[in-house]
Coordinates of C-alpha atoms and ligand atoms in Angstrom, one line a residue:
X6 CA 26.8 16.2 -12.4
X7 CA 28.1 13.9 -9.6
X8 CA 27.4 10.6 -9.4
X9 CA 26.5 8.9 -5.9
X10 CA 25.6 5.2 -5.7
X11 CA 24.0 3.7 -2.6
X12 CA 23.8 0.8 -1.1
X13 CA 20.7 0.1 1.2
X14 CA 18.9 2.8 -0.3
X15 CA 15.4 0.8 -0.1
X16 CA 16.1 1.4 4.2
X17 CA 15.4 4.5 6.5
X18 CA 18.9 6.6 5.5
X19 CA 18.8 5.4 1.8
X20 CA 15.7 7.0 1.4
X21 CA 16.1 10.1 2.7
X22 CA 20.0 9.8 1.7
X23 CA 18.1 9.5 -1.7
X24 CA 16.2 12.2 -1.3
X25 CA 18.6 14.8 0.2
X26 CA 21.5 13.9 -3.1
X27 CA 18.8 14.1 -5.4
X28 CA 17.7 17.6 -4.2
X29 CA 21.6 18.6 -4.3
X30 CA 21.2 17.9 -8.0
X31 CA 23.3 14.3 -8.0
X32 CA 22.5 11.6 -10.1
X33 CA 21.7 8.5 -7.6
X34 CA 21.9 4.7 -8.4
X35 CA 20.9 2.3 -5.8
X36 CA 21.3 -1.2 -5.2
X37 CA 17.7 -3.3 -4.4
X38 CA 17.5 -7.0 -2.9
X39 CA 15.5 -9.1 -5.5
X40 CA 12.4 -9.7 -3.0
X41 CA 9.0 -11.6 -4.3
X42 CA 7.3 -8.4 -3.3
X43 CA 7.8 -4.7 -3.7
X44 CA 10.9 -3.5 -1.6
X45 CA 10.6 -0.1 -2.7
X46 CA 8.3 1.7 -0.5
X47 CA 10.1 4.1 1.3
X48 CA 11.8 5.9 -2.6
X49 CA 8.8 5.3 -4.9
X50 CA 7.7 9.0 -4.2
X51 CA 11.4 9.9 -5.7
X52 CA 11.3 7.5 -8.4
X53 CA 10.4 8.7 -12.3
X54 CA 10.6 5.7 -15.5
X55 CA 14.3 5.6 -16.2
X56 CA 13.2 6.7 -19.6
X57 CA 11.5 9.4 -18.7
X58 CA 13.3 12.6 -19.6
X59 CA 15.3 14.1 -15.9
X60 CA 15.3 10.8 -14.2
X61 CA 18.3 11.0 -11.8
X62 CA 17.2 8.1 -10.1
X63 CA 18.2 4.7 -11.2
X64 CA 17.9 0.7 -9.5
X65 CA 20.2 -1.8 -9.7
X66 CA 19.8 -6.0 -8.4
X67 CA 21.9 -6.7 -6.1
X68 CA 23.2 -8.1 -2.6
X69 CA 26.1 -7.3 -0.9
X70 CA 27.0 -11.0 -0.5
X71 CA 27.7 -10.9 -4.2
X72 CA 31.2 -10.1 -5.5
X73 CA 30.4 -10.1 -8.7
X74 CA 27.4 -8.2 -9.0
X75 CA 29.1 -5.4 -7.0
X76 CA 31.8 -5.3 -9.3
X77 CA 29.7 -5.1 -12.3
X78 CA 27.7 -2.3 -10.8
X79 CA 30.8 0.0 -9.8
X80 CA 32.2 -0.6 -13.4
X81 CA 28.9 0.6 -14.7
X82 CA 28.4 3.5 -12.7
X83 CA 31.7 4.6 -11.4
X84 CA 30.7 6.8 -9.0
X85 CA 31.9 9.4 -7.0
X86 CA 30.5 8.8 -4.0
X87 CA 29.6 5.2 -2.2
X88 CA 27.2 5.1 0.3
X89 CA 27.4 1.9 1.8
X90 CA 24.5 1.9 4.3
X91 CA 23.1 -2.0 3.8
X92 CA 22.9 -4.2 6.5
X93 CA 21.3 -6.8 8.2
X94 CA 20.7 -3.8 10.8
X95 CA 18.5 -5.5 13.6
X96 CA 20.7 -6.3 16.4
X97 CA 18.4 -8.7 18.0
X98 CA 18.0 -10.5 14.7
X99 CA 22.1 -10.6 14.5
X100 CA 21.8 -13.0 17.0
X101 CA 20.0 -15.7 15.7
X102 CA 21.5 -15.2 11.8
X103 CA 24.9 -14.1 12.9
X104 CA 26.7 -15.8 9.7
X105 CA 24.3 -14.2 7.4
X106 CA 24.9 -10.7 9.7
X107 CA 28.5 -11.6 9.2
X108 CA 29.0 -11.8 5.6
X109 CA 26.4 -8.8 4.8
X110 CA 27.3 -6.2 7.1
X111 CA 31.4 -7.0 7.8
X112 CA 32.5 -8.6 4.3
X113 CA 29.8 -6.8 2.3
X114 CA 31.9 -3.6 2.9
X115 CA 35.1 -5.4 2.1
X116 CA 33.8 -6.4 -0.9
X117 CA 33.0 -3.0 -1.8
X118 CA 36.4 -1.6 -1.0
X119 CA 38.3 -4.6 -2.9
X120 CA 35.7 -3.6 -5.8
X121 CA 36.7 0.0 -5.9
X122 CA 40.3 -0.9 -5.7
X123 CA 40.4 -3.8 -8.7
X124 CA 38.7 -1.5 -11.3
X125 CA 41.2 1.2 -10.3
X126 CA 38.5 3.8 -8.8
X127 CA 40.8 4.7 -5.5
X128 CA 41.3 7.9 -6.9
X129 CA 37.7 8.8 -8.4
X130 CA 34.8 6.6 -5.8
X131 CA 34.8 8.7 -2.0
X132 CA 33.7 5.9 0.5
X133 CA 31.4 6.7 3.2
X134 CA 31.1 3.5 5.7
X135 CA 28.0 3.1 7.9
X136 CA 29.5 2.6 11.2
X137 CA 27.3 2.2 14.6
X138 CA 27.4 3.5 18.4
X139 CA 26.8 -0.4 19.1
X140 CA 30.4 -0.6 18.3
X141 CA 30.7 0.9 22.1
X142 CA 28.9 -1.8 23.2
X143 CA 29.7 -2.8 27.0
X144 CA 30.2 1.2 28.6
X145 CA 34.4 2.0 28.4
X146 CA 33.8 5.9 28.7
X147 CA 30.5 8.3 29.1
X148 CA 29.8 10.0 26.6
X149 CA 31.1 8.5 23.8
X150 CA 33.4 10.2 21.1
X151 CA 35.6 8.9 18.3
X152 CA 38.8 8.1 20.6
X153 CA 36.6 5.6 23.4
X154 CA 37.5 2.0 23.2
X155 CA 35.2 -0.3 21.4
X156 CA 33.7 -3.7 23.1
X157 CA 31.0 -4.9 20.8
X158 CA 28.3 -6.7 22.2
X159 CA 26.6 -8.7 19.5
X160 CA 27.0 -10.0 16.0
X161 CA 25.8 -7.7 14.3
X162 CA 28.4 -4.6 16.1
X163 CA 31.4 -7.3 15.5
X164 CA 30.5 -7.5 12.0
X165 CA 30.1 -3.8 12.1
X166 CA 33.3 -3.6 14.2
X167 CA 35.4 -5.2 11.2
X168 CA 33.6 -2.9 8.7
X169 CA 34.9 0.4 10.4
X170 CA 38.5 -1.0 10.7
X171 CA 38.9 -2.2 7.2
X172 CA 37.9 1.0 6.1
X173 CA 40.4 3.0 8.0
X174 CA 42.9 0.3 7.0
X175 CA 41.9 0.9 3.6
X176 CA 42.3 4.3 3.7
X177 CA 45.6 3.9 5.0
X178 CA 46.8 1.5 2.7
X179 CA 45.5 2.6 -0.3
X180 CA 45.1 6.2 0.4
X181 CA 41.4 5.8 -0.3
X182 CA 39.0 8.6 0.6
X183 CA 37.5 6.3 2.9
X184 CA 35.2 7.8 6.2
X185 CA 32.8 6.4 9.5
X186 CA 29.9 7.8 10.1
X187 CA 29.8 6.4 13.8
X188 CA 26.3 7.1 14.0
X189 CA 24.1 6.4 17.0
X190 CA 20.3 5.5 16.7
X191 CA 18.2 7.9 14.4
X192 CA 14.8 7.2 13.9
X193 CA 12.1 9.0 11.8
X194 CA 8.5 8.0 10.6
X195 CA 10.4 5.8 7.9
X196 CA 12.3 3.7 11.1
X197 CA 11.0 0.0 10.5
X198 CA 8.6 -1.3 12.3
X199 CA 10.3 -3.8 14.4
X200 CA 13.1 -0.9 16.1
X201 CA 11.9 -0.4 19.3
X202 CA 11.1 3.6 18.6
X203 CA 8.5 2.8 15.6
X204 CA 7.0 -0.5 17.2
X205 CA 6.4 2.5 20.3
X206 CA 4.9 5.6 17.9
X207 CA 2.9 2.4 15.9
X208 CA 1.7 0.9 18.6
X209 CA 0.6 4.0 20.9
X210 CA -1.3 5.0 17.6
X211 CA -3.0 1.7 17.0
X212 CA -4.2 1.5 20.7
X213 CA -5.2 4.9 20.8
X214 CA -7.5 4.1 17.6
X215 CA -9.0 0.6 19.2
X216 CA -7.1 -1.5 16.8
X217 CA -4.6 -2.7 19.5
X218 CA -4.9 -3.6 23.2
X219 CA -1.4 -3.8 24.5
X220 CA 2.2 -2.9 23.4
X221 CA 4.8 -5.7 24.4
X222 CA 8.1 -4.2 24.4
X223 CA 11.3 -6.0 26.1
X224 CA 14.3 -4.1 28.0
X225 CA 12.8 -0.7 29.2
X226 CA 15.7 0.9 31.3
X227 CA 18.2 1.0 27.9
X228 CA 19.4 4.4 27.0
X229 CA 19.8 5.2 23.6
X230 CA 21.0 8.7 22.1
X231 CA 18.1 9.1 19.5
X232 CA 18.3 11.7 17.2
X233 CA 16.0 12.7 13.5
X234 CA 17.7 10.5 10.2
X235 CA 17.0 13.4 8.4
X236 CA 19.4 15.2 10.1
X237 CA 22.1 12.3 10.3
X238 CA 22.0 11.6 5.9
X239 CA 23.5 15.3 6.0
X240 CA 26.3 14.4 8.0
X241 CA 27.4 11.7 5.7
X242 CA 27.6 13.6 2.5
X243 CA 29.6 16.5 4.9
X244 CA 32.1 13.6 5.6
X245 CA 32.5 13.2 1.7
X246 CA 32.8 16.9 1.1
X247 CA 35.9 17.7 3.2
X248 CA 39.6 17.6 2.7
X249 CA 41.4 14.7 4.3
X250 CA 38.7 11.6 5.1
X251 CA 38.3 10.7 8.7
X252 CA 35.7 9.3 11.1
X253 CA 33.1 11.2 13.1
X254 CA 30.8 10.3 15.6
X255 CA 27.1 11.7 15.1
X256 CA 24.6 12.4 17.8
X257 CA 22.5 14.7 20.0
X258 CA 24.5 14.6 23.4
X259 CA 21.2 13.6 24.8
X260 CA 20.0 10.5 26.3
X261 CA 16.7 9.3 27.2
X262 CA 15.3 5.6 28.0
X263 CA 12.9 3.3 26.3
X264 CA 10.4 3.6 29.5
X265 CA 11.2 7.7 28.9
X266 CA 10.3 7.3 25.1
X267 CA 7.1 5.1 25.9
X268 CA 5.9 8.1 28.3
X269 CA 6.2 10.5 26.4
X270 CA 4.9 8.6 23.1
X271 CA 1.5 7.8 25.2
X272 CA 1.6 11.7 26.5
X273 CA 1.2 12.7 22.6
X274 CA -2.4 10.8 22.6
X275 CA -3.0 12.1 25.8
X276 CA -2.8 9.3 27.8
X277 CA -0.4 9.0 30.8
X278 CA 1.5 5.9 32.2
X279 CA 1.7 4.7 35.8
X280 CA 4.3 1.5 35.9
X281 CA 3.3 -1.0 38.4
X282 CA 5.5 -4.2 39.4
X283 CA 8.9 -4.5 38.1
X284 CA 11.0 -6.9 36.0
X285 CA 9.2 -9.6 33.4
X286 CA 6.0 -8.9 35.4
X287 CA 6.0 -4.8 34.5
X288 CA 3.3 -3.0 33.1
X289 CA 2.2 0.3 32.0
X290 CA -1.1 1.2 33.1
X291 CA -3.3 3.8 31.4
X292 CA -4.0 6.1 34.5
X293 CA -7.6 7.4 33.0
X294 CA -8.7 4.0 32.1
X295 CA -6.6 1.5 34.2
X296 CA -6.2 -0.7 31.2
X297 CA -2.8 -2.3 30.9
X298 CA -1.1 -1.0 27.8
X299 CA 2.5 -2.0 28.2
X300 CA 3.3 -5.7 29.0
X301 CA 7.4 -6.5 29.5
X302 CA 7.8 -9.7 27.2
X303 CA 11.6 -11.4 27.7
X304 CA 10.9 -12.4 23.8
X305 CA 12.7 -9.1 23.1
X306 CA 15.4 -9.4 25.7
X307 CA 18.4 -9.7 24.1
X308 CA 21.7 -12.4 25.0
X309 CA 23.5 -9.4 25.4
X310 CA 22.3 -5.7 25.8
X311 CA 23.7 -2.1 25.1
X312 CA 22.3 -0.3 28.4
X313 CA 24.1 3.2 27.6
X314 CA 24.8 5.3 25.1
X315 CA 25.3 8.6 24.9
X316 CA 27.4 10.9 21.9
X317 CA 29.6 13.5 22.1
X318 CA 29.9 14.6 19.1
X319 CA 32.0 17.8 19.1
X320 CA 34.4 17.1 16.3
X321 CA 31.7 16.8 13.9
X322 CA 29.8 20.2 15.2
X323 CA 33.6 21.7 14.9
X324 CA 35.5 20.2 11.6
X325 CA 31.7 19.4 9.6
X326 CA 29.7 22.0 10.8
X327 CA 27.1 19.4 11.6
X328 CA 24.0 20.2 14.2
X329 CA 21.0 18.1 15.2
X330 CA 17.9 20.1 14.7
X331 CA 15.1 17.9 16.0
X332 CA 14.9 17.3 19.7
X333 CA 14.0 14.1 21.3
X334 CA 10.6 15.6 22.6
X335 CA 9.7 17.2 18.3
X336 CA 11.1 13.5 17.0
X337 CA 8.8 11.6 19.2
X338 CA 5.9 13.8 17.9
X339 CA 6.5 13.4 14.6
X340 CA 6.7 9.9 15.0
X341 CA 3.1 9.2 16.7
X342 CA 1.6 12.4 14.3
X343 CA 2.8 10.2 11.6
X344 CA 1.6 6.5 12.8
X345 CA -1.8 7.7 14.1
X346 CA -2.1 9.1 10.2
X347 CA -1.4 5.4 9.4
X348 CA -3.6 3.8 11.8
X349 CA -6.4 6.1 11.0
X350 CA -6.4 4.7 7.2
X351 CA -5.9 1.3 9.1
X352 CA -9.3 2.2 10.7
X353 CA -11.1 3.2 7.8
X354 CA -10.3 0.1 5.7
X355 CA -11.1 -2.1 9.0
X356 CA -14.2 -1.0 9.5
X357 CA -15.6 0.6 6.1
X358 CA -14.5 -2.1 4.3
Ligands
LIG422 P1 17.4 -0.4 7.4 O1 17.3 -1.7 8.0 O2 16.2 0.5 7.3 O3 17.9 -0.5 5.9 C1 18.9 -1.5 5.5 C2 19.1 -1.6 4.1 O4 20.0 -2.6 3.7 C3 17.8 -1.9 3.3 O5 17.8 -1.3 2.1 C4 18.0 -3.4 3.0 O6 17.3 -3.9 1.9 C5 19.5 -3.4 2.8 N1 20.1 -4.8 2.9 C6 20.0 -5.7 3.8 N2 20.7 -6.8 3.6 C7 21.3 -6.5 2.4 C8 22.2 -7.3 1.6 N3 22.6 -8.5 1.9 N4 22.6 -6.7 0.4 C9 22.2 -5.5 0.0 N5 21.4 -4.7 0.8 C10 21.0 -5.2 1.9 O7 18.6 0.4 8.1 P2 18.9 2.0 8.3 O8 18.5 2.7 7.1 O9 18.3 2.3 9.6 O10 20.4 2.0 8.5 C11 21.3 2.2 7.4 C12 22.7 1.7 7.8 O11 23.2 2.5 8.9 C13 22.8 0.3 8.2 O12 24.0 -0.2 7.7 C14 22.8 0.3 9.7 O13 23.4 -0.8 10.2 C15 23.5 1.6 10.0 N6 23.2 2.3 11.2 C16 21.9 2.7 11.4 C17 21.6 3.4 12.5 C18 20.2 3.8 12.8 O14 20.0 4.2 14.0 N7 19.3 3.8 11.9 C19 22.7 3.9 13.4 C20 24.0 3.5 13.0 C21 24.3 2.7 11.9 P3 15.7 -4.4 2.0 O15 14.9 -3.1 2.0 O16 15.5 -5.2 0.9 O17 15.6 -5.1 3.4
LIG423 P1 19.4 -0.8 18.6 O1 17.8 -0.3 18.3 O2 19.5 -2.2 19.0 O3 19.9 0.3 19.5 O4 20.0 -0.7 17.1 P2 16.4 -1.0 18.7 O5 15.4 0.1 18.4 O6 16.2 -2.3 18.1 O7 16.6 -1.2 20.3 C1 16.9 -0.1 21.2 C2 16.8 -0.6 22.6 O8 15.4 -0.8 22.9 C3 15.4 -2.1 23.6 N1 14.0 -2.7 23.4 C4 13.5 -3.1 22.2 N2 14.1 -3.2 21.0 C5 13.3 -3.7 20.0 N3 13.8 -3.7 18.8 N4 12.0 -4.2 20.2 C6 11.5 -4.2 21.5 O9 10.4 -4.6 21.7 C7 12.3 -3.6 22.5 N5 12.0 -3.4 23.8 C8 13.1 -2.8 24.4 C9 16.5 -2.9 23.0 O10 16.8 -4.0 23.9 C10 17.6 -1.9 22.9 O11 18.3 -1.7 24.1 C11 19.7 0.4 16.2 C12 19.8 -0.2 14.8 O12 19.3 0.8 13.9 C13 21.2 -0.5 14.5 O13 21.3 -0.9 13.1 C14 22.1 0.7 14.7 O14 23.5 0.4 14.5 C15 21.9 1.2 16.2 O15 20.5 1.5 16.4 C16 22.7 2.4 16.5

């Protein structure tokens, strides 16, 4: 039975990373933050009691900001596979904790290499690294592919940026089966709330269902190349899979806006947008009811923005086999089916008590 262990597996892509191993027939350890409430959400449906007879599934405490702890946890396990998908992954939030985004996101993957080196694993533990399309950053070339130049435009890609090349320099130092996923955004009704595509499908729901008035959103003309997570976890366990390790770039070769994924969000309840003004003093106007549903707040602007992105991601469709197979119109659908689901239990507790 292989062994996988992943880190970030209480997030979006652990979970259905989780999921997708444990279906394959792996046996999957995960690392978990220590957190005064329960982190575990998104993988309690996969858990069973570690002494129940077939559990594949086992926790561990720990942090990538801890040496230590990671080293214990590799000698434990000593897996064939590492995931490394935690992160501090909110790039807005890298901004204002850029050390903490720092030492989490760039030296927590160091760490994780050094570990794997020290107990001697170079030859045993594949390394799959969870690099980001915000590594492109500032636009160099349109669409983006694995050979465009990087120019990282916030903490959190920098840290990200250092990530990526201390895998490939592991690799090449060490000959460690080391790989990037350079993955642009994927989203999914597990997304968290507070990225820009669930804070959209939640709040559509929510003001569709009278528990909401108004969705406050910041830049509205970025372009992101959004495609299912789902879809994406697959193309990280191909990377492990093949020959010689390398780095791919993952996404749809589609682009579509925030103001795009708004319309067509609202279109799902039936409801269509007419923008009015422009700017900070924009809003999106219910055209059957004139109420104002979408207010521009520069709270959510960012220091620095990401305004295109777009993948080509041809040598993953060629060397992995890899295909997206939800499209941007069937992932914002699922998104909203899935949060009006929410906000109708929402509405039941409100108002039944
Ligand atoms: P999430 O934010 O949903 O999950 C991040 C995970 O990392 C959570 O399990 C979180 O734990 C954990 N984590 C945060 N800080 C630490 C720490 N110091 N030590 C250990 N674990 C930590 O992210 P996604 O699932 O969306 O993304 C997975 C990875 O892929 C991230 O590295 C992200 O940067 C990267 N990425 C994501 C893309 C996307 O579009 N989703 C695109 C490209 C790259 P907790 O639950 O306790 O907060
Ligand atoms: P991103 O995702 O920064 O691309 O990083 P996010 O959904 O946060 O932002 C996408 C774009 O939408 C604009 N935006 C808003 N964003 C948020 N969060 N909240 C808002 O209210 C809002 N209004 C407009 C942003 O300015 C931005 O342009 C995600 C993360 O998952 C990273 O970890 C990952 O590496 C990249 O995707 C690829």
């Amino acid at each position: 039975m292989k062994r996988a262990l992943i880190t970030g597996i209480t997030g979006q892509d652990g979970a259905y990373l989780a999921k997708f191993l444990l279906e394959k027939g792996y046996e999957v350890h995960g690392i978990k933050r220590r957190s005064s409430l329960f982190n575990t959400q998104r993988i309690d449906s996969l858990y069973l009691d570690p002494h129940a007879t077939g559990a594949r599934l086992f926790l561990h405490y720990g942090d990538l900001t801890d040496t230590a702890n990671l080293i214990n946890i590799l000698a434990q396990t000593r897996p064939d596979e590492v995931y490394n998908l935690g992160a501090q992954s909110h790039v807005k939030v890298s901004f204002e904790s850029a050390e903490y985004t720092s030492n989490t996101n760039a030296l927590g993957a160091l760490r994780l290499l050094e570990a794997i080196r020290i107990l001697d694993l170079t030859k045993v533990t594949r390394y799959y690294q969870a690099s980001t399309s915000e590594m492109f950053g500032l636009v160099q070339e349109i669409p983006q592919k694995e050979s465009t130049p990087f120019y990282p435009r916030s903490p959190y890609a920098v840290a990200k940026l250092f990530a990526h090349w201390i895998t490939i320099n592991y690799r090449e130092s060490y000959n460690m089966f080391a790989c990037n996923g350079i993955l642009f955004n994927h989203e999914s009704p597990l997304r968290g709330e507070t990225f820009v595509t669930r804070k959209i499908t939640q709040g559509v729901a929510r003001i569709k269902l009278g528990l909401q008035e108004c969705l406050y959103l910041g830049n509205l003309n970025a372009e992101r190349d959004w495609g299912f997570a789902g879809d994406y976890v697959q193309a990280m366990w191909l990377m492990l899979q093949q020959e010689k390790p390398d780095d791919f770039v993952i996404g749809t070769g589609e682009t579509h806006s925030v103001r795009e994924f708004v319309e067509m969000a609202f279109a799902g309840v039936g409801c269509h947008i007419v923008w009015q003004g422009n700017g900070l003093a924009e809003q999106g106007i219910d055209a059957k009811t004139d109420k104002v549903v979408v207010r521009v707040d520069p709270v959510y602007f960012r220091p620095s923005e990401v305004d295109y992105l777009l993948a080509k991601p041809l040598k993953a469709m060629e060397t992995l086999g890899w295909r997206p197979t939800v499209s941007f119109s069937e992932l914002v659908a699922m998104m909203v089916s899935e949060d009006l689901h929410n906000a109708e239990k929402e509405q039941l507790l409100k108002f039944n008590g």
